[in-house]
mmCIF file of C-alpha atoms in Angstrom:
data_model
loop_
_atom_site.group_PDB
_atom_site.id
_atom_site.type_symbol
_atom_site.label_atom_id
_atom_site.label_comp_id
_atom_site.label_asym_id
_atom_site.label_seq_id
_atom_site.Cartn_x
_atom_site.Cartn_y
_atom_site.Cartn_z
ATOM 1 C CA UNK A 1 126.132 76.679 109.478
ATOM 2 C CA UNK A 2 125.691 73.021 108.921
ATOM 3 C CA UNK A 3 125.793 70.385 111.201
ATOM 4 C CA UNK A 4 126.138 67.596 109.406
ATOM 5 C CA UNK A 5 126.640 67.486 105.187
ATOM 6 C CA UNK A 6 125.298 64.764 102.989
ATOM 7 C CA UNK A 7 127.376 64.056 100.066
ATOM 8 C CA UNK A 8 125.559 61.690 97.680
ATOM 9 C CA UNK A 9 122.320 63.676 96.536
ATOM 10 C CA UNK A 10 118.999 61.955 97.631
ATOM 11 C CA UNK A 11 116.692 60.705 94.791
ATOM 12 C CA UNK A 12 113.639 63.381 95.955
ATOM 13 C CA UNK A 13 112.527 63.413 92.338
ATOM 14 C CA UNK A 14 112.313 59.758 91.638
ATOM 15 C CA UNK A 15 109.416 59.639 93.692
ATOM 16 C CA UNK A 16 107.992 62.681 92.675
ATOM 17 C CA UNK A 17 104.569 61.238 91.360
ATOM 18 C CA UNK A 18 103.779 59.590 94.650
ATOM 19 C CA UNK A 19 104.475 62.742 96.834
ATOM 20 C CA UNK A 20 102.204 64.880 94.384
ATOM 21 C CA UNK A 21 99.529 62.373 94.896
ATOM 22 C CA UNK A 22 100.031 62.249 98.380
ATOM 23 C CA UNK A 23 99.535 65.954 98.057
ATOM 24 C CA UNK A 24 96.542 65.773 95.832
ATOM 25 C CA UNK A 25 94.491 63.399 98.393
ATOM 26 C CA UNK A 26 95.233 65.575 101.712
ATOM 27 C CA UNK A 27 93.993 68.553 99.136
ATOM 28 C CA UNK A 28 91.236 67.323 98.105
ATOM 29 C CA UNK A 29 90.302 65.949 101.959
ATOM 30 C CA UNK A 30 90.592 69.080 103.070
ATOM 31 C CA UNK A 31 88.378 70.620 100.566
ATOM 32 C CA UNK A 32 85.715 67.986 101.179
ATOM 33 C CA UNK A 33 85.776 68.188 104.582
ATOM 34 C CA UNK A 34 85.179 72.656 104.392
ATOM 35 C CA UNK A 35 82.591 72.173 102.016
ATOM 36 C CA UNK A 36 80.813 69.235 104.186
ATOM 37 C CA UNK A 37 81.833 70.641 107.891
ATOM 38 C CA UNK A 38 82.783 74.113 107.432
ATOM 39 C CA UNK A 39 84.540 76.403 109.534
ATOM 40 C CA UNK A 40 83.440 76.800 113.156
ATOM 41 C CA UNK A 41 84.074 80.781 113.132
ATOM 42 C CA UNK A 42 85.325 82.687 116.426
ATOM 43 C CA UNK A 43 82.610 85.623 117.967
ATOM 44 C CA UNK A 44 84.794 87.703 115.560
ATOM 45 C CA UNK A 45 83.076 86.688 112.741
ATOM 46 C CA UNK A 46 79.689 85.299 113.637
ATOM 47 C CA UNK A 47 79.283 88.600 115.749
ATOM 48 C CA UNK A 48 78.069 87.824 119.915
ATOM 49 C CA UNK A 49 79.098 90.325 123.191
ATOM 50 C CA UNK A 50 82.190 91.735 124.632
ATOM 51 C CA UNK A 51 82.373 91.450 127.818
ATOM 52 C CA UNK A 52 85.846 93.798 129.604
ATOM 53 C CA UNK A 53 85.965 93.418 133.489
ATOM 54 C CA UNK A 54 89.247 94.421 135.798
ATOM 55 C CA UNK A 55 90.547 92.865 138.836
ATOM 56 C CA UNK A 56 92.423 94.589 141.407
ATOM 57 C CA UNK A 57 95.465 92.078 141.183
ATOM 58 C CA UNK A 58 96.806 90.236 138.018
ATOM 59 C CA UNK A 59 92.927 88.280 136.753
ATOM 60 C CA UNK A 60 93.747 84.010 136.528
ATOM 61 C CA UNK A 61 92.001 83.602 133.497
ATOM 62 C CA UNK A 62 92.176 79.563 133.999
ATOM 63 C CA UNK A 63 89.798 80.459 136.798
ATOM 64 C CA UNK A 64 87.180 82.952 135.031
ATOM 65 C CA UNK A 65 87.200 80.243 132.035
ATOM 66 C CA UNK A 66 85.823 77.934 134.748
ATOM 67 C CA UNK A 67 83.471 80.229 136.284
ATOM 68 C CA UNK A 68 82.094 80.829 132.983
ATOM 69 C CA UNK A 69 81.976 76.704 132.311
ATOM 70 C CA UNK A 70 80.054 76.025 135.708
ATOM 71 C CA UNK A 71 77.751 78.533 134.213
ATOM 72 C CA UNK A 72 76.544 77.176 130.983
ATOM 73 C CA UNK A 73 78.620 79.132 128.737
ATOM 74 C CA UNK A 74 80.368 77.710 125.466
ATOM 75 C CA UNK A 75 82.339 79.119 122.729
ATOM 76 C CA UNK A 76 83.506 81.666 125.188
ATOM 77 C CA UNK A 77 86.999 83.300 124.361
ATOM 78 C CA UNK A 78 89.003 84.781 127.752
ATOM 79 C CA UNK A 79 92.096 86.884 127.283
ATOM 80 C CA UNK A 80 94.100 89.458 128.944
ATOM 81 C CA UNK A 81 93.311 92.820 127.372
ATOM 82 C CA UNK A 82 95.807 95.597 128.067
ATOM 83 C CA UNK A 83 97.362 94.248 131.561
ATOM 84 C CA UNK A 84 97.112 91.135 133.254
ATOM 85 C CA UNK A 85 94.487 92.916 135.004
ATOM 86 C CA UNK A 86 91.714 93.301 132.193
ATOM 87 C CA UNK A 87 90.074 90.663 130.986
ATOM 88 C CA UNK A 88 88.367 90.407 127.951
ATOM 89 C CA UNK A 89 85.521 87.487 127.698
ATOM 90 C CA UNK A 90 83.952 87.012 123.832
ATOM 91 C CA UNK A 91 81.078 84.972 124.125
ATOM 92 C CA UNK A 92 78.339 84.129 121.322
ATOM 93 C CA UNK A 93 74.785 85.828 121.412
ATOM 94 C CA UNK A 94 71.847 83.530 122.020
ATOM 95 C CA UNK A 95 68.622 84.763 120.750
ATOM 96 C CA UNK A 96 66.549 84.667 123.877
ATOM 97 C CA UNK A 97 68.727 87.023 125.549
ATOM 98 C CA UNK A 98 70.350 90.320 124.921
ATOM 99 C CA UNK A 99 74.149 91.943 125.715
ATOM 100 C CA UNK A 100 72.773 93.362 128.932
ATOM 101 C CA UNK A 101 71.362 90.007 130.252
ATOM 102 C CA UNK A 102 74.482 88.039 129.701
ATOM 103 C CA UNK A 103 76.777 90.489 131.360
ATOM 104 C CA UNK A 104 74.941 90.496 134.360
ATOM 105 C CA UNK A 105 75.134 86.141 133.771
ATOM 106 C CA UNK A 106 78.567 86.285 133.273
ATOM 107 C CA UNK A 107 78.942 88.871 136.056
ATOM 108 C CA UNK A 108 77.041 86.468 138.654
ATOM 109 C CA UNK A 109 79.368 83.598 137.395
ATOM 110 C CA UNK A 110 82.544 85.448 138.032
ATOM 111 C CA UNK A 111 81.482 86.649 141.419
ATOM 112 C CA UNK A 112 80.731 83.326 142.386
ATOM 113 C CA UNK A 113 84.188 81.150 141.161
ATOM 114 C CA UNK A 114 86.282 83.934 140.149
ATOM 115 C CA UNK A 115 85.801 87.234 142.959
ATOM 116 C CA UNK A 116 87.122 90.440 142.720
ATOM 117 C CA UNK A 117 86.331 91.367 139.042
ATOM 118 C CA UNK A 118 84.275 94.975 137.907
ATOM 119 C CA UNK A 119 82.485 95.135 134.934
ATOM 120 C CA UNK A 120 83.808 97.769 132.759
ATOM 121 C CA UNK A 121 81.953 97.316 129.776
ATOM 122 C CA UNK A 122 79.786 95.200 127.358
ATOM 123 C CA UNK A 123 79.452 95.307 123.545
ATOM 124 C CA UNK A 124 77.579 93.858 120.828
ATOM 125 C CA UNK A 125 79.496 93.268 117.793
ATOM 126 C CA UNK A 126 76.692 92.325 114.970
ATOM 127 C CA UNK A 127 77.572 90.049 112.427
ATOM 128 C CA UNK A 128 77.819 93.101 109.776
ATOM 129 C CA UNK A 129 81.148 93.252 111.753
ATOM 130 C CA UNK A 130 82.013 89.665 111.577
ATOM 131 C CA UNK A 131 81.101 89.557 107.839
ATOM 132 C CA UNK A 132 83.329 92.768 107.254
ATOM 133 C CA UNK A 133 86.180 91.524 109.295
ATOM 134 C CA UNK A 134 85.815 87.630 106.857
ATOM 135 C CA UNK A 135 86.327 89.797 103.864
ATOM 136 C CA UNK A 136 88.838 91.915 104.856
ATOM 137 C CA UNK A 137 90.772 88.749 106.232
ATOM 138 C CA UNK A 138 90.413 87.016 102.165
ATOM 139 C CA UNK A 139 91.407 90.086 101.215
ATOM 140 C CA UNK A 140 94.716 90.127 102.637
ATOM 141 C CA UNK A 141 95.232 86.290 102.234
ATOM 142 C CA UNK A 142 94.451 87.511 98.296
ATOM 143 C CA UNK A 143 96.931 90.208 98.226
ATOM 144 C CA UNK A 144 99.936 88.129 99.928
ATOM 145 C CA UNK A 145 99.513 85.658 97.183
ATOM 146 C CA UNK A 146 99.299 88.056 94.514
ATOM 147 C CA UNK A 147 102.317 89.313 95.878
ATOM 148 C CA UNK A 148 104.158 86.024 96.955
ATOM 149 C CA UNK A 149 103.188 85.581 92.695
ATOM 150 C CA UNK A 150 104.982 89.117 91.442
ATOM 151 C CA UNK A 151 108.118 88.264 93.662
ATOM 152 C CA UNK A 152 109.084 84.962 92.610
ATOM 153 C CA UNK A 153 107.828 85.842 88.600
ATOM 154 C CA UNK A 154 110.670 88.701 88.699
ATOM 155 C CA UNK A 155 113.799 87.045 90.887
ATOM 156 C CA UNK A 156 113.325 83.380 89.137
ATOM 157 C CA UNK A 157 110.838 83.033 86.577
ATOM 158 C CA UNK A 158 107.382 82.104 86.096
ATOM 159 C CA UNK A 159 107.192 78.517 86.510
ATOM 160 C CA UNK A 160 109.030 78.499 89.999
ATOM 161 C CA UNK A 161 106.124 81.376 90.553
ATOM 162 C CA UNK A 162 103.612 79.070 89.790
ATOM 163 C CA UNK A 163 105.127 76.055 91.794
ATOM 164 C CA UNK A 164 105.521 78.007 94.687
ATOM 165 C CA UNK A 165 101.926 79.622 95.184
ATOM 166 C CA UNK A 166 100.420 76.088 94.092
ATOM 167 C CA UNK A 167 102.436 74.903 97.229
ATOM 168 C CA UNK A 168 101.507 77.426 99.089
ATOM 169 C CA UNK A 169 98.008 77.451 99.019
ATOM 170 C CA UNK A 170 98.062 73.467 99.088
ATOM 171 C CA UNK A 171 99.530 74.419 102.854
ATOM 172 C CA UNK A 172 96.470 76.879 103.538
ATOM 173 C CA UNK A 173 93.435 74.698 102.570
ATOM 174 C CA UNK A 174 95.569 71.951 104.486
ATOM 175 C CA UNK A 175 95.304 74.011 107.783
ATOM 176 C CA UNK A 176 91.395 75.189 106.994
ATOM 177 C CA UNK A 177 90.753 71.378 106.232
ATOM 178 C CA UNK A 178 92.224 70.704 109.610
ATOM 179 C CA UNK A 179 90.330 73.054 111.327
ATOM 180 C CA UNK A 180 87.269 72.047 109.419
ATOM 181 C CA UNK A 181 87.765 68.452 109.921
ATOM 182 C CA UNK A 182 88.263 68.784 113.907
ATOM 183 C CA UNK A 183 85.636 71.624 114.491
ATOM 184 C CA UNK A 184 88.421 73.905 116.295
ATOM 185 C CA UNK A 185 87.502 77.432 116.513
ATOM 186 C CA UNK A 186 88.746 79.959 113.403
ATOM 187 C CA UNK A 187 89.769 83.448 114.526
ATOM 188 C CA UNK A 188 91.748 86.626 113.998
ATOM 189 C CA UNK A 189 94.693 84.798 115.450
ATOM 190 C CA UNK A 190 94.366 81.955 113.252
ATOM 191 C CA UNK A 191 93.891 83.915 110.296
ATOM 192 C CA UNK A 192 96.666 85.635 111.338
ATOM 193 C CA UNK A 193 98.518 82.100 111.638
ATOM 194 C CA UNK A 194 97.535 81.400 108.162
ATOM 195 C CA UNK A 195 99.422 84.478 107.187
ATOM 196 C CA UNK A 196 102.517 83.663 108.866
ATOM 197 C CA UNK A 197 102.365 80.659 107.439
ATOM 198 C CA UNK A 198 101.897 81.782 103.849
ATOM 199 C CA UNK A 199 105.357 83.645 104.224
ATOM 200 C CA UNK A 200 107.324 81.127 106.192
ATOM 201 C CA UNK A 201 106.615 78.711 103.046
ATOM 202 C CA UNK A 202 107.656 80.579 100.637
ATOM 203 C CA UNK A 203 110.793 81.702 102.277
ATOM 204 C CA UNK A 204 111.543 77.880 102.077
ATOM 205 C CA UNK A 205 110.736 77.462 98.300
ATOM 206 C CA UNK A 206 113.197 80.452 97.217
ATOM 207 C CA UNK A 207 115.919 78.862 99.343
ATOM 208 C CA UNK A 208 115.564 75.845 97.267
ATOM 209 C CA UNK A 209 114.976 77.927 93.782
ATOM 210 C CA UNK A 210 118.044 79.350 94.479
ATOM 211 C CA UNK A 211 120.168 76.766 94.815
ATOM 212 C CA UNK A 212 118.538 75.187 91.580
ATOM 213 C CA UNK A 213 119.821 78.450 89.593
ATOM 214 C CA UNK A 214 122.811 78.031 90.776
ATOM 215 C CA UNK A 215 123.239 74.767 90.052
ATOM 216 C CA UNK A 216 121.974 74.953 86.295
ATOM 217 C CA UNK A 217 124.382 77.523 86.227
ATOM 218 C CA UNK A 218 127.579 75.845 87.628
ATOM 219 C CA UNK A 219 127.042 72.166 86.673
ATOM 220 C CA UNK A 220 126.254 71.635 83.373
ATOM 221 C CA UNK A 221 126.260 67.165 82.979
ATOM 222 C CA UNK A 222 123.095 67.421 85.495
ATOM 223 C CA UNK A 223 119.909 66.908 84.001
ATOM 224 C CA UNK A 224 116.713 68.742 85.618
ATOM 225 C CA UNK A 225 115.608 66.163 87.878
ATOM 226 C CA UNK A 226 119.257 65.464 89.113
ATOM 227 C CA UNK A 227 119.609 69.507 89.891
ATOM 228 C CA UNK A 228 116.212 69.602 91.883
ATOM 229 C CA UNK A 229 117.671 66.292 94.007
ATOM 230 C CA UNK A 230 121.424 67.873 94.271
ATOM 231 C CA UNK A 231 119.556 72.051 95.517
ATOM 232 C CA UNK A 232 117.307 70.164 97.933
ATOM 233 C CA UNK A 233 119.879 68.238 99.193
ATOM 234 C CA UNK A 234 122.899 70.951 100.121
ATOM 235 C CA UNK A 235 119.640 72.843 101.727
ATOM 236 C CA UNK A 236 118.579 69.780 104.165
ATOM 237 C CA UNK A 237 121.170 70.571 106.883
ATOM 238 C CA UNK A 238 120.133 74.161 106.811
ATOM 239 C CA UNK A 239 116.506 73.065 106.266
ATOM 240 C CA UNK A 240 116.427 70.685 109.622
ATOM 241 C CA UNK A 241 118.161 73.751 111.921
ATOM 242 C CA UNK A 242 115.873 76.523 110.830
ATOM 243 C CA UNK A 243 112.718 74.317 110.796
ATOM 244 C CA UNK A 244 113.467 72.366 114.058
ATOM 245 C CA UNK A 245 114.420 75.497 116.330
ATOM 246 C CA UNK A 246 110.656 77.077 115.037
ATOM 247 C CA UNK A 247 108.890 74.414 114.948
ATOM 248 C CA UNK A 248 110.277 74.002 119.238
ATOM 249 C CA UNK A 249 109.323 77.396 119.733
ATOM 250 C CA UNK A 250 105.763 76.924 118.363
ATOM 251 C CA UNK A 251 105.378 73.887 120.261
ATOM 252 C CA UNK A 252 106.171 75.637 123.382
ATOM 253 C CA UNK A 253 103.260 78.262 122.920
ATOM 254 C CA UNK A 254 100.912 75.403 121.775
ATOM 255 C CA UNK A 255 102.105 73.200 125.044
ATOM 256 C CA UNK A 256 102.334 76.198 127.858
ATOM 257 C CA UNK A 257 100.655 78.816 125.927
ATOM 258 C CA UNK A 258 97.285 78.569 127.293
ATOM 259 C CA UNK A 259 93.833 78.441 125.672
ATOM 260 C CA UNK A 260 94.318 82.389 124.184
ATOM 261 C CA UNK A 261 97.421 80.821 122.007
ATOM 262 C CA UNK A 262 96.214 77.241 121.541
ATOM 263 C CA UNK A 263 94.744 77.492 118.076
ATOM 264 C CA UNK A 264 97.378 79.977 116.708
ATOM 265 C CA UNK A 265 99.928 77.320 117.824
ATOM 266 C CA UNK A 266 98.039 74.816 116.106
ATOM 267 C CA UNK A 267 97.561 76.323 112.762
ATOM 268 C CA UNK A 268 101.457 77.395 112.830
ATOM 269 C CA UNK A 269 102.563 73.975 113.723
ATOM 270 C CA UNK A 270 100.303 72.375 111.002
ATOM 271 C CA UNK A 271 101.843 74.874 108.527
ATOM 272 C CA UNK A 272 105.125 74.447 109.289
ATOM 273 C CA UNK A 273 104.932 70.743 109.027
ATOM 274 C CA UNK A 274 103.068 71.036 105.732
ATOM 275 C CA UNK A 275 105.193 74.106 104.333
ATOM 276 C CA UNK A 276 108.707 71.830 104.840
ATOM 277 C CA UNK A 277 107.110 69.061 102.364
ATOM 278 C CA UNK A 278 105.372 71.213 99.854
ATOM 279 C CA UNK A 279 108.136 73.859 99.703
ATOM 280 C CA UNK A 280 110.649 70.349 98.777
ATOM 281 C CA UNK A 281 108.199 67.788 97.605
ATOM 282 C CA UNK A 282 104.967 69.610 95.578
ATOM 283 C CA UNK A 283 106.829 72.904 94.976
ATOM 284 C CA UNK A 284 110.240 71.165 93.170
ATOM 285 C CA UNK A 285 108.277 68.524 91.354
ATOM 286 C CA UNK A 286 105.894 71.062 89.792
ATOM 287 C CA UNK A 287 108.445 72.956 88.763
ATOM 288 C CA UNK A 288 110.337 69.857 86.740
ATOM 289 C CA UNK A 289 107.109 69.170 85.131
ATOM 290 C CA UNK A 290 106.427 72.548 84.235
ATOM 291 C CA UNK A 291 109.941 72.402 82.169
ATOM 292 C CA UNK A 292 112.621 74.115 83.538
ATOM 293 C CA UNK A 293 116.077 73.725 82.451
ATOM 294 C CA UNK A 294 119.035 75.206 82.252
ATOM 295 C CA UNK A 295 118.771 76.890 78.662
ATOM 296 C CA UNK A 296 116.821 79.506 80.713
ATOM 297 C CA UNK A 297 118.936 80.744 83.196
ATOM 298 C CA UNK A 298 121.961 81.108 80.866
ATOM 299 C CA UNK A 299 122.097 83.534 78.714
ATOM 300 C CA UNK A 300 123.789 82.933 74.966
ATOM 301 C CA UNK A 301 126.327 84.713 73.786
ATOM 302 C CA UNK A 302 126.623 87.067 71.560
ATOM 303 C CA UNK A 303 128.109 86.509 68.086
ATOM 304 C CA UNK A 304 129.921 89.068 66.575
ATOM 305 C CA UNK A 305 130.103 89.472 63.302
ATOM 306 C CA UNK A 306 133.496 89.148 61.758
ATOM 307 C CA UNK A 307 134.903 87.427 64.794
ATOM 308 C CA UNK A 308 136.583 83.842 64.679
ATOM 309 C CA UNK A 309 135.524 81.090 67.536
ATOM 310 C CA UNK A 310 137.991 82.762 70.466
ATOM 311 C CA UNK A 311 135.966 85.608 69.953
ATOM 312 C CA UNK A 312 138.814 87.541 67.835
ATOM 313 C CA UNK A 313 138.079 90.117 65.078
ATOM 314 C CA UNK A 314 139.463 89.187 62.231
#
């Protein structure tokens, strides 16, 4: 489906060098500013109390986040948990006081702003827990590049591999630099973001790879830079309908979502933003320098011996 169709191909690659330095100096931000700032890391990680209390009728969590503000709380996290009903309230542990203390603070706070609530339960999660759940999150970012690596070295071949995770991971320090930068809180749901993220990029990137085979393949008085300008091109309508209809959709969660969905909306609209310009503008130019051309995706024929040049034994 395309609503609209550009005939003349856009000059993407002329300005190649600028985009990739553009791209260089928002990576190399990003870095600075999670080596300087670091990331300000959800009760998940850190480890703090769990805190599960039920109301009788559906729980407005915009009023027990304000019940716990009145109180002196910060960093808390309130979600539904189960039904509207449950609540779930993550808050971090401060040293002069243990689990039991801040339930019955939090408890107090709730009775006073936001009535009707029972306390259910309350948790300590240690930062043993926090520390496991950080590794195990690298570990999967780890393994979905690895794999993200295998997939595009088999369908295309190893320098659109190598383009594409370079772009890819140019869009994940982007969004940790962001986060970094800006102090917002990193948790499960970001991470999870970040994830989301990593595939929605790369999905982008083998749209455009495979129009570049298949233009190597059917035009043959293009040269490499005018094939990367003529595959990203055709792809823009289809590029502009799939991108704008998510990226509307994530701005609805990060707009009426609530708190609970704020930073996940964040991190995906960051990475969608980002993954449209690396996926066209790092990931193609990489790939040109890298030296691709068309040599490689056809394959010669095969002389036979004793044949003349139509390919008839003689």
């Amino acid at each position: 489906m395309e609503f609209f169709r550009i005939h003349k191909d856009i000059p993407f690659m002329r300005h190649a060098l600028t985009f990739n330095v553009i791209s260089l100096v928002t990576f190399v931000l990003a870095v600075v500013f999670l080596f300087t700032k670091g990331l300000h890391l959800s009760v998940e990680f850190t480890g703090g109390t769990l805190i599960e209390t039920h109301y009788e009728q559906t729980a407005d969590l915009e009023k027990v986040r304000n019940a716990l503000g009145k109180a002196g709380f910060s960093d808390y996290a309130v979600q539904n948990f189960g039904s509207s009903q449950d609540v779930m309230i993550r808050l971090p542990l401060k040293s002069e006081q243990n689990s039991n203390q801040i339930g019955e603070a939090v408890m107090k706070a709730l009775e006073a702003d936001a009535p009707g609530s029972e306390l259910r339960r309350v948790e300590f999660v240690g930062p043993q827990v926090g520390k496991e759940l950080a590794e195990n999150g690298a570990m999967a970012l780890l393994l979905v590049i690895i794999g993200i690596v295998i997939y595009l070295a088999f369908r295309f071949e190893w320098r659109f591999s190598v383009s594409a995770i370079i772009a890819n991971l140019h869009d994940v320090v982007i969004i940790l630099g962001f986060f970094a930068f800006f102090q917002w809180e990193f948790s499960l749901s970001v991470l999870a973001a970040i994830l989301a993220v990593l595939g929605y990029s790369v999905n982008e990137s083998v749209v455009v790879f495979d129009r570049v085979r298949e233009t190597f393949k059917s035009k043959r008085g293009l040269s490499t830079p005018e094939v990367l300008d003529h595959a990203i091109t055709s792809t823009i309508s289809r590029t502009i309908i799939t991108h704008g209809c998510t990226q509307m959709m994530v701005l609805s969660m990060l707009v009426f979502g609530g708190e609970t969905l704020h930073y996940f909306a964040m991190a995906l609209t960051i990475g969608i933003c980002f993954g449209i310009y690396s996926s066209v503008l790092v990931a193609s130019p990489l790939v040109m320098w890298l030296g691709v051309s068309r040599e490689q995706f056809i394959k010669p024929k095969k002389v036979i011996e004793g044949a003349n040049e139509d390919g008839a034994v003689v």
